[in-house]
Coordinates of C-alpha atoms and ligand atoms in Angstrom, one line a residue:
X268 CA 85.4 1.1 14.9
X269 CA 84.8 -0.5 11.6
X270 CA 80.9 0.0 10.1
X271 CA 80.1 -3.8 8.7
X272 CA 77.0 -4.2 7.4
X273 CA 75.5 -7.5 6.0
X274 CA 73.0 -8.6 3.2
X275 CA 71.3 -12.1 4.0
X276 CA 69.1 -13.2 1.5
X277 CA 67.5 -16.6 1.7
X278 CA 67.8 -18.1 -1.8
X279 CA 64.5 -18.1 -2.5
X280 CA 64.7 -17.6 -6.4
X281 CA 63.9 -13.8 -7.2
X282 CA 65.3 -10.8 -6.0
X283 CA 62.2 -9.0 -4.3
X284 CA 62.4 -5.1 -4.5
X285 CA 62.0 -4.3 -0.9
X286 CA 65.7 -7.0 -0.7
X287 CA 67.0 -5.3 -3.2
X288 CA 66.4 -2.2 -1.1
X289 CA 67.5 -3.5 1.8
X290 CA 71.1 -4.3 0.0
X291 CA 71.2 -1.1 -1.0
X292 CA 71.1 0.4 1.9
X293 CA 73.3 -1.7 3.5
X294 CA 75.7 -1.0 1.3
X295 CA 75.6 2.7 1.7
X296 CA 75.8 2.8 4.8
X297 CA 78.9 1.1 5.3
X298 CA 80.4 2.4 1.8
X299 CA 79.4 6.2 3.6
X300 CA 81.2 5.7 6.0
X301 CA 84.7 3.7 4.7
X302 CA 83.5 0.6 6.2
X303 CA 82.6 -3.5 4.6
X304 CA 79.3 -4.8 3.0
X305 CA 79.1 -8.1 3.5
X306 CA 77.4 -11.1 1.9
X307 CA 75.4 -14.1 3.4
X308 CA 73.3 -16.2 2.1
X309 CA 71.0 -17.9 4.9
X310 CA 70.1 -21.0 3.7
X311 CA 69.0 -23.3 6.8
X312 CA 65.3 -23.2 5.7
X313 CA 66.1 -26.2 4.1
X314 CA 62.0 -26.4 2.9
X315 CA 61.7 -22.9 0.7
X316 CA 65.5 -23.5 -1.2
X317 CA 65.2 -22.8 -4.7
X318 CA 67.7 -24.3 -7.0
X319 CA 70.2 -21.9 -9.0
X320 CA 68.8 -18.8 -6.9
X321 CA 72.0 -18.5 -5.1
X322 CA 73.4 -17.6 -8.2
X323 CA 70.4 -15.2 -8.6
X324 CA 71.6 -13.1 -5.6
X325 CA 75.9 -13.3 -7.2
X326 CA 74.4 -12.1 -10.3
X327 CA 72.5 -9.3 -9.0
X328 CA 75.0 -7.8 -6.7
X329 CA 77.0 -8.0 -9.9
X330 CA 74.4 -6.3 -12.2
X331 CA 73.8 -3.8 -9.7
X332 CA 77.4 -2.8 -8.6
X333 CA 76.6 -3.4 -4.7
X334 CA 79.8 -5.4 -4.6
X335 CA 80.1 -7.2 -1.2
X336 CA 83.4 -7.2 0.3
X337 CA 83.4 -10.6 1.7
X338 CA 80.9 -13.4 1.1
X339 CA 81.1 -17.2 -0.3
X340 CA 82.4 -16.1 -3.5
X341 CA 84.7 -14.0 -2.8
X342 CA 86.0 -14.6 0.4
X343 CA 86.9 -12.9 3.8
X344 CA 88.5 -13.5 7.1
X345 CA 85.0 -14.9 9.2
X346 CA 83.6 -17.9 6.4
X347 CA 82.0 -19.3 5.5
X348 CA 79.5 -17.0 4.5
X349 CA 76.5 -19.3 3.7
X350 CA 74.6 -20.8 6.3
X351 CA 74.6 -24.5 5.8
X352 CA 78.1 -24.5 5.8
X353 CA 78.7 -23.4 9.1
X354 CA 76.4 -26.4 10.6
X355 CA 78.8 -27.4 13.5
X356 CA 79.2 -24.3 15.6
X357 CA 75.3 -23.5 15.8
X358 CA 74.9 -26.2 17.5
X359 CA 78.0 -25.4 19.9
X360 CA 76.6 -22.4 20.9
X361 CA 72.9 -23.7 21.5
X362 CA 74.5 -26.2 23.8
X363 CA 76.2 -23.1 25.6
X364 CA 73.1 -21.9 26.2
X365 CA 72.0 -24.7 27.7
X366 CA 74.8 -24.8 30.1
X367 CA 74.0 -21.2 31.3
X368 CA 70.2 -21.8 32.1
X369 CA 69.5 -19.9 28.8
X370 CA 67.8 -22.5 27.2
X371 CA 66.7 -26.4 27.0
X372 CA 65.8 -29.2 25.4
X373 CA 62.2 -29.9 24.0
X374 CA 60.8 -33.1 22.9
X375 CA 57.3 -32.2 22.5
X376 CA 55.7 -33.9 19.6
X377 CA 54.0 -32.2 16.8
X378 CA 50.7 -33.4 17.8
X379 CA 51.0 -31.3 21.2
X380 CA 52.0 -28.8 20.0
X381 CA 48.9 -28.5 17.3
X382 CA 47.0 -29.0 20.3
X383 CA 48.7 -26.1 22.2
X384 CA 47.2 -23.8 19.5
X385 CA 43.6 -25.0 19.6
X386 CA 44.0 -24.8 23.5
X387 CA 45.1 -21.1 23.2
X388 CA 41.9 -20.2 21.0
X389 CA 44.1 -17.7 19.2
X390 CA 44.3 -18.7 16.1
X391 CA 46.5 -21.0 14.4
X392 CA 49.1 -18.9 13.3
X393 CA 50.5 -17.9 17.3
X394 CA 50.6 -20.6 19.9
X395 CA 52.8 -19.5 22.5
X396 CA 54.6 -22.4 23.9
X397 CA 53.6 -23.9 27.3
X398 CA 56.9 -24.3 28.6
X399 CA 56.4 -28.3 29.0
X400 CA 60.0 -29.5 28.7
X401 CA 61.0 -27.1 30.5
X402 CA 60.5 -29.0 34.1
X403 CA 62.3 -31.9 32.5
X404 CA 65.5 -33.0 35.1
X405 CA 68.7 -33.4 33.3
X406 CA 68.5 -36.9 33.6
X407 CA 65.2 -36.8 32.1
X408 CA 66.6 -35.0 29.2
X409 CA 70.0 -37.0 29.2
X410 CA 67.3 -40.8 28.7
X411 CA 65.7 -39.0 25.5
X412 CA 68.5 -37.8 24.0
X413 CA 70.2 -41.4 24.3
X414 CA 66.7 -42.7 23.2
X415 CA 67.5 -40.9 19.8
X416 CA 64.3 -38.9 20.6
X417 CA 63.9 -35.9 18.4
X418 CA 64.1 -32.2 19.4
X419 CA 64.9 -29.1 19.2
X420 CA 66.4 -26.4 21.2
X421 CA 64.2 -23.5 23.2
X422 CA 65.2 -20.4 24.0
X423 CA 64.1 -19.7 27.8
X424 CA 62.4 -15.9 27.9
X425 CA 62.6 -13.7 31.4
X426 CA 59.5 -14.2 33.3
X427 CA 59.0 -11.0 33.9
X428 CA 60.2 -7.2 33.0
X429 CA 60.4 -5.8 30.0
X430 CA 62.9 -5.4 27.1
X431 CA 63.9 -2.5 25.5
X432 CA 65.9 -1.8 22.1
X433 CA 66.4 1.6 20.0
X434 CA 65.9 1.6 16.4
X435 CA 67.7 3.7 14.0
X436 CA 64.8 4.3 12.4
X437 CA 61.8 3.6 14.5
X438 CA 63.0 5.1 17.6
X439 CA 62.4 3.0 21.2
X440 CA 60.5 0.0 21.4
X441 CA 59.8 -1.5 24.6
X442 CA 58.0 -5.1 24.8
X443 CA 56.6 -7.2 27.8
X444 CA 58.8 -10.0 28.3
X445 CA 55.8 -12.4 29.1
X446 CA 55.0 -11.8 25.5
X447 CA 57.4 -13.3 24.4
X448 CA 57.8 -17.2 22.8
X449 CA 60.5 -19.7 24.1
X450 CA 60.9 -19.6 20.6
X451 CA 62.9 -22.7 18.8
X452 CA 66.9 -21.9 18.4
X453 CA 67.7 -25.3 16.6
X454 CA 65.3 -27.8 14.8
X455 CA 64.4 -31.1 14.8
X456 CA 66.8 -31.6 11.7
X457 CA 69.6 -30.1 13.4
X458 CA 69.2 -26.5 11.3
X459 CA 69.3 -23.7 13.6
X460 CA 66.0 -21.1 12.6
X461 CA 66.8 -17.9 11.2
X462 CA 66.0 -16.2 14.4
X463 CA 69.1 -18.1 16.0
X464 CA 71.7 -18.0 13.3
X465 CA 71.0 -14.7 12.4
X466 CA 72.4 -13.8 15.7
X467 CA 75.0 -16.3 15.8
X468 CA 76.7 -15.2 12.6
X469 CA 75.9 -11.5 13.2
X470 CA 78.3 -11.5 16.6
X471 CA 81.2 -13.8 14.8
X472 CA 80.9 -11.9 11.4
X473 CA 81.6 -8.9 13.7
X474 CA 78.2 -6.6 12.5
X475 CA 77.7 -3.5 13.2
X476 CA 74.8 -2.5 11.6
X477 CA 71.8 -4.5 11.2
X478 CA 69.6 -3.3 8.4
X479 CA 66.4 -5.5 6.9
X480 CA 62.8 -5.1 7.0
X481 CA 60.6 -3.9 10.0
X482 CA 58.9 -7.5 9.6
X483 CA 61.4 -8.2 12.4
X484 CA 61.3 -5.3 14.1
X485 CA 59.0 -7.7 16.8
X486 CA 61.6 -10.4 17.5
X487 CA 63.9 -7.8 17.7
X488 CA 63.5 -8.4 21.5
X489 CA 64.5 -11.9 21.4
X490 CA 67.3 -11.5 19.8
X491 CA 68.8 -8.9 22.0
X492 CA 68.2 -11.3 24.5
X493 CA 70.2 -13.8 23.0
X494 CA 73.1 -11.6 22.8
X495 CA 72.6 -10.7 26.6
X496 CA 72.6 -14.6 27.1
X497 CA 75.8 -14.9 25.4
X498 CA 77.6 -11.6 27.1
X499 CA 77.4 -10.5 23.3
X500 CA 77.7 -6.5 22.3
X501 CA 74.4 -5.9 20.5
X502 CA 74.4 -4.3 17.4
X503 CA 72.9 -1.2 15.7
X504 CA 69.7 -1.4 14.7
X505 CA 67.9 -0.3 11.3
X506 CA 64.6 -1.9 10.9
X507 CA 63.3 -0.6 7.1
X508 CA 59.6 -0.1 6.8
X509 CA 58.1 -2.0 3.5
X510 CA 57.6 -1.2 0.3
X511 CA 54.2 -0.5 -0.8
X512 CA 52.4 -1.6 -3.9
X513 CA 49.6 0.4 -2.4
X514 CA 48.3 2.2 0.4
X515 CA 47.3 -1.0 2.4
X516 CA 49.7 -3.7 0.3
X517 CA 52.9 -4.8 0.6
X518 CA 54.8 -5.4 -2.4
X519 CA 54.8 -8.9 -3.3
X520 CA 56.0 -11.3 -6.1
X521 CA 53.3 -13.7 -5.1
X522 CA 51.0 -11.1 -6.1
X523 CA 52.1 -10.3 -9.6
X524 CA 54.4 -7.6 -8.0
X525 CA 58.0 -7.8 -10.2
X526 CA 61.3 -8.8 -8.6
X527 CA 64.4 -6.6 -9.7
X528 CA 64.6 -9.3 -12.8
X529 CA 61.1 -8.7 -14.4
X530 CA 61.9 -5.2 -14.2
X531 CA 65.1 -5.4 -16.1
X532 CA 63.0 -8.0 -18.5
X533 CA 60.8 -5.5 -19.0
X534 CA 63.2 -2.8 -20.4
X535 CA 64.3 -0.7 -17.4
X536 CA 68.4 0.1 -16.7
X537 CA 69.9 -1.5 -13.5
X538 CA 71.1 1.9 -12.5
X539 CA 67.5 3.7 -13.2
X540 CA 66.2 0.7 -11.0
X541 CA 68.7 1.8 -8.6
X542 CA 68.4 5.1 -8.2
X543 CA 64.8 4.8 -7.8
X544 CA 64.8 2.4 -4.7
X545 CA 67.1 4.1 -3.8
X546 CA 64.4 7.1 -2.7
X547 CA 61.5 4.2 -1.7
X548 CA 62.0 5.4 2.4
X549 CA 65.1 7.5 1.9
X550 CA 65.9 11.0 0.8
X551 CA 68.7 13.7 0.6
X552 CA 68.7 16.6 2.5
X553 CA 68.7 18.7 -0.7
X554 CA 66.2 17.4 -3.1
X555 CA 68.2 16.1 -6.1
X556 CA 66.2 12.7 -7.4
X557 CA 68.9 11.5 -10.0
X558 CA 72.4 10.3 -8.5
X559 CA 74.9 7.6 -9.5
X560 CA 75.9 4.8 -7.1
X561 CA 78.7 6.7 -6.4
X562 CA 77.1 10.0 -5.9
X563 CA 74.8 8.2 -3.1
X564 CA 77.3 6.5 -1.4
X565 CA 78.4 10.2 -0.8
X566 CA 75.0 11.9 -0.4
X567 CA 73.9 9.1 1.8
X568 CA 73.0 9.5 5.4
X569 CA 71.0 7.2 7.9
X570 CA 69.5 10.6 9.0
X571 CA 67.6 10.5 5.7
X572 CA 65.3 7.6 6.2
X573 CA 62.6 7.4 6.7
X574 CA 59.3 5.1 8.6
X575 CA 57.1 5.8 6.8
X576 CA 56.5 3.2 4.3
X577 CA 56.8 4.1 0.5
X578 CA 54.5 2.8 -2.4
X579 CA 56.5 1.6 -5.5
X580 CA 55.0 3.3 -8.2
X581 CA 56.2 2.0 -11.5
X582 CA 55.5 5.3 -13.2
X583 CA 57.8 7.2 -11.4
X584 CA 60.1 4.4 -12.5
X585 CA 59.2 5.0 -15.5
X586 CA 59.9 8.4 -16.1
X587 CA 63.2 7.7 -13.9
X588 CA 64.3 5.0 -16.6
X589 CA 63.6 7.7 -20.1
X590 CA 65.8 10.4 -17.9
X591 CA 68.5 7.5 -17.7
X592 CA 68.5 6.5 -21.3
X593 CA 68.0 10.4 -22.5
X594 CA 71.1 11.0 -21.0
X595 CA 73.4 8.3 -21.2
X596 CA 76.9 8.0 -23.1
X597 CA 75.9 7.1 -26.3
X598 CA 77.9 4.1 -26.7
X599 CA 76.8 2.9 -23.4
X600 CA 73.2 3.3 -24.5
X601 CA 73.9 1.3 -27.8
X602 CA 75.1 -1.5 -25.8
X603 CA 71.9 -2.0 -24.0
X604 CA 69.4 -1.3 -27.2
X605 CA 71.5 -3.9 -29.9
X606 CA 70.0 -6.8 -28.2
X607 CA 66.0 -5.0 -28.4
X608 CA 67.1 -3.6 -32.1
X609 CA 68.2 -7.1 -33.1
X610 CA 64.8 -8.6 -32.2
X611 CA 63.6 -6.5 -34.8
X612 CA 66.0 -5.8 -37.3
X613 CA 68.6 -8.9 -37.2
X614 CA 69.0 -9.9 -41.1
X615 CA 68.8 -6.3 -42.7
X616 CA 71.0 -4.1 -43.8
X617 CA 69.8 -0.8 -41.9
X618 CA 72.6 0.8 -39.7
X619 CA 71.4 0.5 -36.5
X620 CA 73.7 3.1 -34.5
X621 CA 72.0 5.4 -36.1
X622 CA 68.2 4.2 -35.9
X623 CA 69.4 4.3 -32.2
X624 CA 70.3 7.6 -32.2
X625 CA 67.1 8.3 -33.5
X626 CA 65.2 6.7 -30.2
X627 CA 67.5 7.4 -27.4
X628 CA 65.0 10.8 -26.5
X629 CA 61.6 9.2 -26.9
X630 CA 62.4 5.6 -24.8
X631 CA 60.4 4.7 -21.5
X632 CA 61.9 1.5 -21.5
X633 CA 64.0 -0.7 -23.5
X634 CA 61.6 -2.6 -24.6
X635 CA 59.7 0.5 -26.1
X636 CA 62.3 -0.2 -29.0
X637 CA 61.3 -3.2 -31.3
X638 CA 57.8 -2.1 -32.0
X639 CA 59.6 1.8 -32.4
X640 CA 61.5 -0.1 -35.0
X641 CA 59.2 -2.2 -36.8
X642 CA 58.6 -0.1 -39.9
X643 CA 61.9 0.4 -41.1
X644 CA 62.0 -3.0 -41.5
X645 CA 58.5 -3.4 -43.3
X646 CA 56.2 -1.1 -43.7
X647 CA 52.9 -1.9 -41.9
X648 CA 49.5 -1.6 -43.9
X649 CA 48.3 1.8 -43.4
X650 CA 45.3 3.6 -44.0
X651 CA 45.3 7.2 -45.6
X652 CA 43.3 9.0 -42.8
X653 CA 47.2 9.2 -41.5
X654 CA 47.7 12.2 -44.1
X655 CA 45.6 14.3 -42.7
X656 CA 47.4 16.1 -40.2
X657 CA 45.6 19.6 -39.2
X658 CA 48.7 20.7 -37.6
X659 CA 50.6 19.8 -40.7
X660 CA 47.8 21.7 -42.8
X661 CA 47.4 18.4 -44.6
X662 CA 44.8 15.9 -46.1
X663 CA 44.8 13.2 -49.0
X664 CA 44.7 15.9 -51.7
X665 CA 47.9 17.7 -50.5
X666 CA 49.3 14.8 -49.5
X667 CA 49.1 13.0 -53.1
X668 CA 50.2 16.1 -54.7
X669 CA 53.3 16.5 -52.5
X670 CA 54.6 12.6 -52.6
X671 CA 53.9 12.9 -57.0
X672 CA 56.4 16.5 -56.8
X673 CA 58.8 14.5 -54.3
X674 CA 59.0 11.3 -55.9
X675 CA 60.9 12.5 -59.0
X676 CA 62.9 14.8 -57.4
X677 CA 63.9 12.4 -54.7
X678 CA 64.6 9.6 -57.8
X679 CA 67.2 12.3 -58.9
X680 CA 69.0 12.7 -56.2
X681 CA 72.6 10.8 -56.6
X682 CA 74.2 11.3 -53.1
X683 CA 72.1 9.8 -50.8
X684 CA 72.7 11.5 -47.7
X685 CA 70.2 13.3 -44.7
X686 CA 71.6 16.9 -45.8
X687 CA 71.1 16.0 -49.3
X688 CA 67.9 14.7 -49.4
X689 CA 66.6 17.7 -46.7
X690 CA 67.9 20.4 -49.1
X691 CA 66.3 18.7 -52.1
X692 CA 63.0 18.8 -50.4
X693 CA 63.0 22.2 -49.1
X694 CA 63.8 23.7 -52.5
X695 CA 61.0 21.4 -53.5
X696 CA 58.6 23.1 -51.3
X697 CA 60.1 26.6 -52.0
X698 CA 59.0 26.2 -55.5
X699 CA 55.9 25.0 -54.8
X700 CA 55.0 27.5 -52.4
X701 CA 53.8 24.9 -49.8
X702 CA 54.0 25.0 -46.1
X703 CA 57.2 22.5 -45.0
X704 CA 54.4 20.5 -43.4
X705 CA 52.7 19.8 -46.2
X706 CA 55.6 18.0 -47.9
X707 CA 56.9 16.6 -44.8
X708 CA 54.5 15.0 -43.3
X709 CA 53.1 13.1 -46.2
X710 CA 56.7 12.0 -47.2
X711 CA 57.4 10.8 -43.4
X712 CA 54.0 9.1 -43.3
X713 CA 54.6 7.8 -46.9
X714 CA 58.0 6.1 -45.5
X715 CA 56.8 5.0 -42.2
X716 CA 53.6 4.0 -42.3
X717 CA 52.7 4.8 -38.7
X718 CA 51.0 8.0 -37.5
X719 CA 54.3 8.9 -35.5
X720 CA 58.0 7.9 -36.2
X721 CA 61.3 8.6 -34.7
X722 CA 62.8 11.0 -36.8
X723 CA 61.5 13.1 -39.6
X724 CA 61.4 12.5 -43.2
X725 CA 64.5 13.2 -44.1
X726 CA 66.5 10.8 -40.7
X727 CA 63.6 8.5 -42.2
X728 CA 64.7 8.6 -46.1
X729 CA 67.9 8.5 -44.8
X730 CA 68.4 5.2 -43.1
X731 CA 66.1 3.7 -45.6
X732 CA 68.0 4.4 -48.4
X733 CA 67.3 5.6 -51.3
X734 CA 65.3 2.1 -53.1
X735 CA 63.6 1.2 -50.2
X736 CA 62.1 5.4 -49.4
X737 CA 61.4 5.2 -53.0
X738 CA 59.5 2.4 -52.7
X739 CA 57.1 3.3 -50.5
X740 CA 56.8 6.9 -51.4
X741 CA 55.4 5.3 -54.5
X742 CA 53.5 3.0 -52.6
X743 CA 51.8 6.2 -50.6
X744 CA 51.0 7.6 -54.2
X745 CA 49.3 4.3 -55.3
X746 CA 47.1 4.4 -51.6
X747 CA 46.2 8.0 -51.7
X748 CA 45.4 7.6 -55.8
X749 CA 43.2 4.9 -55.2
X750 CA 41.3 6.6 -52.1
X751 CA 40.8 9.7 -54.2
X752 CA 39.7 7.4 -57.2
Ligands
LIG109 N1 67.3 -14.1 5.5 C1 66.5 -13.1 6.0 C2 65.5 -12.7 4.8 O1 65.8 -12.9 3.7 C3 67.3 -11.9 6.4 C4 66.8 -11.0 7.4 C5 68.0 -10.2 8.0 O2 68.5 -9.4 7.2 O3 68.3 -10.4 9.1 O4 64.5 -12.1 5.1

C-alpha cells in the first residue's frame, strides 16, 4: 500500500513553527518510505481567513523544499485540494449520514444553546449538547427545512461503551462514549467544521497517515466514529505533542512567539530552520544533529518520535544557523549575505565577495552582517581606550608610535595587495623589534574603528584600499596625538 500523508493548514496568515513541524514530518514520513505528501488547504472557517496567506503556505513549502506532490497548485488525481472548493459533496455525505441513523438535523437557536451552557454550570467554553432535535419526527424536520429554517447537521454519539484508537505516538487511548458531543458536522452557512471535512477529505484523498498536533488527539474518538458510520478504513494515527516556548507554554505567535517568516526575517537559513525542527520531538537513533533534507528523509523513522513535548529554544537555533553558514558553499552563502551586505554597503566601491569571505565564520545570523560591516564603509567615532589591548601588549604610547612607523611605510607601498601590505608590516616590526601585536592591533583598530573586526589588519587594509587605510591610519595618529597632548 501507498504511504499518503497530508498537510492541512488553515490560511491563517503565518506559518506557526509547531505547522511547519507538522509538514515536516509529514513529509518524511511518506518521502521515507517512497510514498506522496500531499497538500490541503482547509479553508471552511470562513471567520479566521486571512487574505494572501494561502500564498503564505505555496511559498513556504517552496522555501523549505517540502514539495507536496499533489495540492491546488499543482494538481493530482483526488481535487480539488482546498476546502471551499469541494462544497457540494460535504453536504452529500452529511445527508448519508442522516439516512443511516448516524446523524440529524438541528434547529436549535443560538439563544438555547447559550442557555445550554449556563444550565450545565461548566463553564462557557464546553456545553455538551442536550440532544433536543434529536426527537424531532421526520416530518417535523421535513416543515423546517421547507420553512427555510436554519441548521446544521449533528453527529449522533453511541450512548454507551467506549471507543478506542492507537496512536503512533501516544500509544492507546480509550474514551467514554457518553463523553462525547453530538458535535456539529455542517454549519448553519452550509460549511462543513473542520472535524467533519477533515474526515471527509482524508478517506476520498485516500490518507494513510494522519500526522498534526496532539490538540486533536481528544476528538480523535469522534472521528473514528465517523469513519465507522461511513464503513470507512480508519487511518494511521500520529498525534505530535506541541512545541514549547517554555516548560508550561505553548509556542504561540499571539504571544510574540515567531512564525517560520520572522525567523527567516530575522537572519536564520531555511535549511538551519529546518534541520532544527526537525529535532523539536524527533531524533535519530545515532546522535548526529546536522542533516540535509535529504539526509532525513533517509535517517527518518516514526520510531524516533517522541511525546514528550520539546521547548523551542532559539539559542540552539542559533548556534544551528552559524554551523550552517560556517560551512556552506561559498557561492551559496554569498547569495544569501548580498542582500544584508547591500543594506550597508550599496553605493561603494568595496568588493564585497571578499568582505564576505571575511564574515562567513563569525555569523549567528544573517542579520549579524550590516552592523559587522558598517566600518568599512565609515569609520565610526572611536575613543583611544580601544588601543590598549593587554593581550596585544599595547596602550596609546605603543600604539602612536606604531601607526607614525606604519604610516610611511604603508604610503610606500605601490602594489596594493594583502601579501604585500602583510610582508611590509612584518619587516616593519622586525626592525623595530616589536611584538606583531603591537603593530597589529593599533593598525587594525586604526582602520576599523571598533574594538573587534572581521579580519586582521592586513584583510582590513586590504579591502580598504590603500587611500581610504591611509586615511584613517592618519586619522588614529591625530586621536592618539591629541590624547597624549
Ligand atoms: N487545518 C487544521 C489546522 O490547521 C489541520 C489539522 C489536521 O492536520 O488535521 O490545525
Amino acid at each position: 500500500m501507498e504511504i499518503r500523508t497530508r498537510f492541512a493548514p488553515s490560511p491563517t496568515g503565518y506559518m506557526h513553527i509547531g505547522n511547519l513541524r507538522t509538514a515536516l514530518y509529514e513529509y518524511l514520513i511518506a518521502k521515507s518510505q517512497g510514498g506522496k505528501f500531499i497538500l490541503r488547504i482547509e479553508d471552511t472557517d470562513q471567520g479566521r481567513l486571512v487574505e494572501g496567506s494561502v500564498d503564505v503556505i505555496y511559498k513556504t513549502m517552496k522555501m523549505t523544499g517540502l514539495q507536496h506532490d499533489e495540492g491546488p497548485d499543482v494538481g493530482g488525481d483526488f481535487g480539488p485540494y482546498v476546502q471551499s472548493e469541494r462544497m457540494g459533496m460535504y453536504m452529500d455525505y452529511a445527508k448519508e449520514l442522516v439516512a443511516k441513523g448516524e446523524a440529524y438535523y438541528c434547529f436549535c437557536t443560538k439563544e438555547r444553546l447559550e442557555g445550554l451552557k449556563t444550565e450545565n454550570g461548566e463553564g462557557a467554553s464546553f456545553a455538551k449538547y442536550d440532544r433536543h432535535c434529536l426527537g424531532l419526527s421526520a416530518e417535523e424536520v421535513q416543515a423546517k427545512l421547507d420553512a427555510g429554517e436554519p441548521f446544521v447537521i449533528r453527529q449522533k454519539m453511541p450512548d454507551e461503551g467506549t471507543t478506542t484508537f492507537s496512536d503512533v505516538v501516544y500509544g492507546d487511548i480509550t474514551v467514554d462514549n457518553t463523553e462525547l458531543d453530538d458535535q456539529i458536522l455542517m454549519k448553519a452557512d452550509g460549511f462543513p467544521t473542520y472535524n467533519f471535512a477533515n474526515v471527509v477529505d482524508d478517506h476520498l484523498m485516500q490518507i494513510t497517515h494522519v500526522v498534526r498536533g496532539s490538540e486533536y488527539l481528544s476528538s480523535t474518538p469522534k472521528y473514528n466514529l465517523l469513519y465507522d458510520a461511513f464503513g470507512w478504513e480508519k487511518p494511521v494515527y500520529v498525534h505530535l505533542p506541541a512545541v514549547m516556548r517554555d516548560a508550561t507554554h505553548k509556542l504561540s505567535k499571539r504571544h510574540g512567539d515567531k512564525s517560520f517568516e520572522d525567523l527567516v526575517n530575522e537572519g536564520y537559513v531555511v535549511d538551519a530552520i529546518m534541520n532544527y525542527i526537525a529535532l523539536l520531538g524527533w531524533s535519530p537513533s545515532d546522535n548526529t544533529e546536522i542533516f540535509s533534507l535529504k539526509e532525513l528523509e533517509e535517517k527518518f523513522d516514526i520510531a524516533g518520535l517522541s511525546k514528550s513535548p520539546s521547548i523551542f529554544d532559539i539559542k540552539k537555533l542559533t548556534w544551528m544557523n552559524s554551523e550552517y553558514l560556517k560551512n556552506m558553499d561559498f557561492d551559496k552563502y554569498f547569495e544569501l549575505a548580498q542582500p544584508k551586505l547591500e543594506e550597508t554597503l550599496a553605493g561603494t566601491a568595496l568588493d564585497q565577495k571578499k568582505i564576505a569571505a571575511l564574515l562567513q565564520k563569525r555569523l549567528e545570523t544573517l542579520n549579524d552582517i550590516p552592523g559587522l560591516v558598517a566600518f568599512f564603509k565609515e569609520l565610526p567615532e572611536y575613543g583611544t581606550d580601544l588601543y590598549t589591548h593587554k593581550k596585544m601588549k599595547t596602550n596609546d604610547e605603543i600604539a602612536l608610535a606604531s601607526l607614525q612607523a606604519a604610516l610611511p611605510v604603508l604610503e610606500g607601498i605601490e602594489d596594493w595587495n594583502t601579501t604585500v601590505i602583510h610582508d611590509t608590516l612584518m619587516a616593519l616590526i622586525g626592525e623595530l623589534g616589536i611584538k606583531n601585536g603591537q603593530m597589529l592591533w593599533p593598525v587594525r583598530t586604526a582602520l576599523s574603528g571598533e574594538p573587534t573586526s572581521p579580519g586582521g589588519a592586513m584583510e582590513l587594509a586590504d579591502i580598504l584600499g590603500k587611500e581610504e587605510s591611509i586615511r584613517r591610519v592618519k586619522a588614529g595618529i591625530e586621536l592618539l596625538g591629541g590624547q597624549l597632548g
